[in-house]
Amino acid sequence: MQVFLSYRRGDVPGHAGRLTDALRQRLGRTSVFQDVVAIAPGQDFTSAIDHALDDCDAVLAVIGPGWLTAATQQGAARL
């Protein structure tokens, strides 16, 4: 089982990290994709995300209190 963990770092970074740790203990170290851990320095971010999504069995989205109202530095909505 391959799980892709999706979250916003500014919204739930600690929760996502703890969830990743718990899932890896249960499913195995290489069974959970979390970008900050799984993408090597210098690796193409978009390609790594696309590949992980193609290979996963489930996507787990961690939605925090600022998810809906998140904006870019210019103020545009992220959604």
PDB file of N, CA and C in Angstrom, residues 1-6 15-34 58-62:
ATOM      1  N   MET A   1       0.845  -1.177   0.000  1.00  0.00           N
ATOM      2  CA  MET A   1       0.000   0.000   0.000  1.00  0.00           C
ATOM      3  C   MET A   1       0.890   1.239   0.000  1.00  0.00           C
ATOM      4  N   GLN A   2       0.695   2.100  -0.967  1.00  0.00           N
ATOM      5  CA  GLN A   2       1.440   3.354  -1.069  1.00  0.00           C
ATOM      6  C   GLN A   2       0.493   4.513  -0.780  1.00  0.00           C
ATOM      7  N   VAL A   3       0.859   5.363   0.164  1.00  0.00           N
ATOM      8  CA  VAL A   3       0.030   6.500   0.568  1.00  0.00           C
ATOM      9  C   VAL A   3       0.761   7.795   0.229  1.00  0.00           C
ATOM     10  N   PHE A   4       0.047   8.721  -0.391  1.00  0.00           N
ATOM     11  CA  PHE A   4       0.566  10.052  -0.701  1.00  0.00           C
ATOM     12  C   PHE A   4      -0.055  11.009   0.306  1.00  0.00           C
ATOM     13  N   LEU A   5       0.774  11.686   1.088  1.00  0.00           N
ATOM     14  CA  LEU A   5       0.282  12.621   2.094  1.00  0.00           C
ATOM     15  C   LEU A   5       0.341  14.034   1.532  1.00  0.00           C
ATOM     16  N   SER A   6      -0.815  14.669   1.458  1.00  0.00           N
ATOM     17  CA  SER A   6      -0.918  16.028   0.939  1.00  0.00           C
ATOM     18  C   SER A   6      -1.294  16.964   2.091  1.00  0.00           C
ATOM     19  N   HIS A  15       1.322  18.179  12.491  1.00  0.00           N
ATOM     20  CA  HIS A  15       0.351  17.091  12.390  1.00  0.00           C
ATOM     21  C   HIS A  15       0.709  16.152  11.243  1.00  0.00           C
ATOM     22  N   ALA A  16       1.110  16.724  10.116  1.00  0.00           N
ATOM     23  CA  ALA A  16       1.483  15.901   8.961  1.00  0.00           C
ATOM     24  C   ALA A  16       2.701  15.039   9.278  1.00  0.00           C
ATOM     25  N   GLY A  17       3.654  15.595   9.985  1.00  0.00           N
ATOM     26  CA  GLY A  17       4.849  14.838  10.350  1.00  0.00           C
ATOM     27  C   GLY A  17       4.532  13.676  11.271  1.00  0.00           C
ATOM     28  N   ARG A  18       3.698  13.926  12.282  1.00  0.00           N
ATOM     29  CA  ARG A  18       3.310  12.850  13.202  1.00  0.00           C
ATOM     30  C   ARG A  18       2.504  11.774  12.487  1.00  0.00           C
ATOM     31  N   LEU A  19       1.624  12.185  11.585  1.00  0.00           N
ATOM     32  CA  LEU A  19       0.831  11.230  10.816  1.00  0.00           C
ATOM     33  C   LEU A  19       1.734  10.381   9.926  1.00  0.00           C
ATOM     34  N   THR A  20       2.709  11.009   9.290  1.00  0.00           N
ATOM     35  CA  THR A  20       3.665  10.278   8.471  1.00  0.00           C
ATOM     36  C   THR A  20       4.402   9.239   9.305  1.00  0.00           C
ATOM     37  N   ASP A  21       4.876   9.651  10.463  1.00  0.00           N
ATOM     38  CA  ASP A  21       5.589   8.716  11.352  1.00  0.00           C
ATOM     39  C   ASP A  21       4.715   7.522  11.717  1.00  0.00           C
ATOM     40  N   ALA A  22       3.480   7.776  12.096  1.00  0.00           N
ATOM     41  CA  ALA A  22       2.569   6.694  12.500  1.00  0.00           C
ATOM     42  C   ALA A  22       2.251   5.762  11.332  1.00  0.00           C
ATOM     43  N   LEU A  23       2.010   6.330  10.148  1.00  0.00           N
ATOM     44  CA  LEU A  23       1.706   5.504   8.981  1.00  0.00           C
ATOM     45  C   LEU A  23       2.910   4.661   8.575  1.00  0.00           C
ATOM     46  N   ARG A  24       4.094   5.232   8.664  1.00  0.00           N
ATOM     47  CA  ARG A  24       5.304   4.473   8.313  1.00  0.00           C
ATOM     48  C   ARG A  24       5.553   3.329   9.285  1.00  0.00           C
ATOM     49  N   GLN A  25       5.251   3.530  10.545  1.00  0.00           N
ATOM     50  CA  GLN A  25       5.388   2.438  11.509  1.00  0.00           C
ATOM     51  C   GLN A  25       4.433   1.300  11.168  1.00  0.00           C
ATOM     52  N   ARG A  26       3.251   1.644  10.722  1.00  0.00           N
ATOM     53  CA  ARG A  26       2.228   0.638  10.433  1.00  0.00           C
ATOM     54  C   ARG A  26       2.389   0.005   9.052  1.00  0.00           C
ATOM     55  N   LEU A  27       2.728   0.839   8.038  1.00  0.00           N
ATOM     56  CA  LEU A  27       2.760   0.368   6.647  1.00  0.00           C
ATOM     57  C   LEU A  27       4.161   0.079   6.112  1.00  0.00           C
ATOM     58  N   GLY A  28       5.168   0.612   6.773  1.00  0.00           N
ATOM     59  CA  GLY A  28       6.540   0.451   6.295  1.00  0.00           C
ATOM     60  C   GLY A  28       7.133   1.790   5.903  1.00  0.00           C
ATOM     61  N   ARG A  29       8.419   1.910   6.061  1.00  0.00           N
ATOM     62  CA  ARG A  29       9.135   3.177   5.865  1.00  0.00           C
ATOM     63  C   ARG A  29       8.960   3.774   4.458  1.00  0.00           C
ATOM     64  N   THR A  30       8.917   2.936   3.444  1.00  0.00           N
ATOM     65  CA  THR A  30       8.828   3.439   2.069  1.00  0.00           C
ATOM     66  C   THR A  30       7.396   3.507   1.544  1.00  0.00           C
ATOM     67  N   SER A  31       6.421   3.306   2.405  1.00  0.00           N
ATOM     68  CA  SER A  31       5.025   3.255   1.969  1.00  0.00           C
ATOM     69  C   SER A  31       4.307   4.590   2.014  1.00  0.00           C
ATOM     70  N   VAL A  32       4.936   5.621   2.567  1.00  0.00           N
ATOM     71  CA  VAL A  32       4.281   6.922   2.701  1.00  0.00           C
ATOM     72  C   VAL A  32       5.135   7.981   2.015  1.00  0.00           C
ATOM     73  N   PHE A  33       4.515   8.731   1.108  1.00  0.00           N
ATOM     74  CA  PHE A  33       5.207   9.818   0.417  1.00  0.00           C
ATOM     75  C   PHE A  33       4.871  11.134   1.104  1.00  0.00           C
ATOM     76  N   GLN A  34       5.902  11.789   1.638  1.00  0.00           N
ATOM     77  CA  GLN A  34       5.776  13.143   2.178  1.00  0.00           C
ATOM     78  C   GLN A  34       6.873  13.951   1.510  1.00  0.00           C
ATOM     79  N   ALA A  58      -3.544   5.450  -2.336  1.00  0.00           N
ATOM     80  CA  ALA A  58      -4.446   6.348  -1.619  1.00  0.00           C
ATOM     81  C   ALA A  58      -3.788   7.700  -1.430  1.00  0.00           C
ATOM     82  N   VAL A  59      -4.590   8.754  -1.468  1.00  0.00           N
ATOM     83  CA  VAL A  59      -4.130  10.104  -1.167  1.00  0.00           C
ATOM     84  C   VAL A  59      -4.829  10.533   0.117  1.00  0.00           C
ATOM     85  N   LEU A  60      -4.039  10.965   1.077  1.00  0.00           N
ATOM     86  CA  LEU A  60      -4.574  11.439   2.342  1.00  0.00           C
ATOM     87  C   LEU A  60      -4.314  12.933   2.410  1.00  0.00           C
ATOM     88  N   ALA A  61      -5.382  13.724   2.397  1.00  0.00           N
ATOM     89  CA  ALA A  61      -5.256  15.182   2.453  1.00  0.00           C
ATOM     90  C   ALA A  61      -5.498  15.645   3.878  1.00  0.00           C
ATOM     91  N   VAL A  62      -4.503  16.302   4.443  1.00  0.00           N
ATOM     92  CA  VAL A  62      -4.621  16.842   5.794  1.00  0.00           C
ATOM     93  C   VAL A  62      -5.005  18.312   5.638  1.00  0.00           C
TER      94      VAL A  62
END
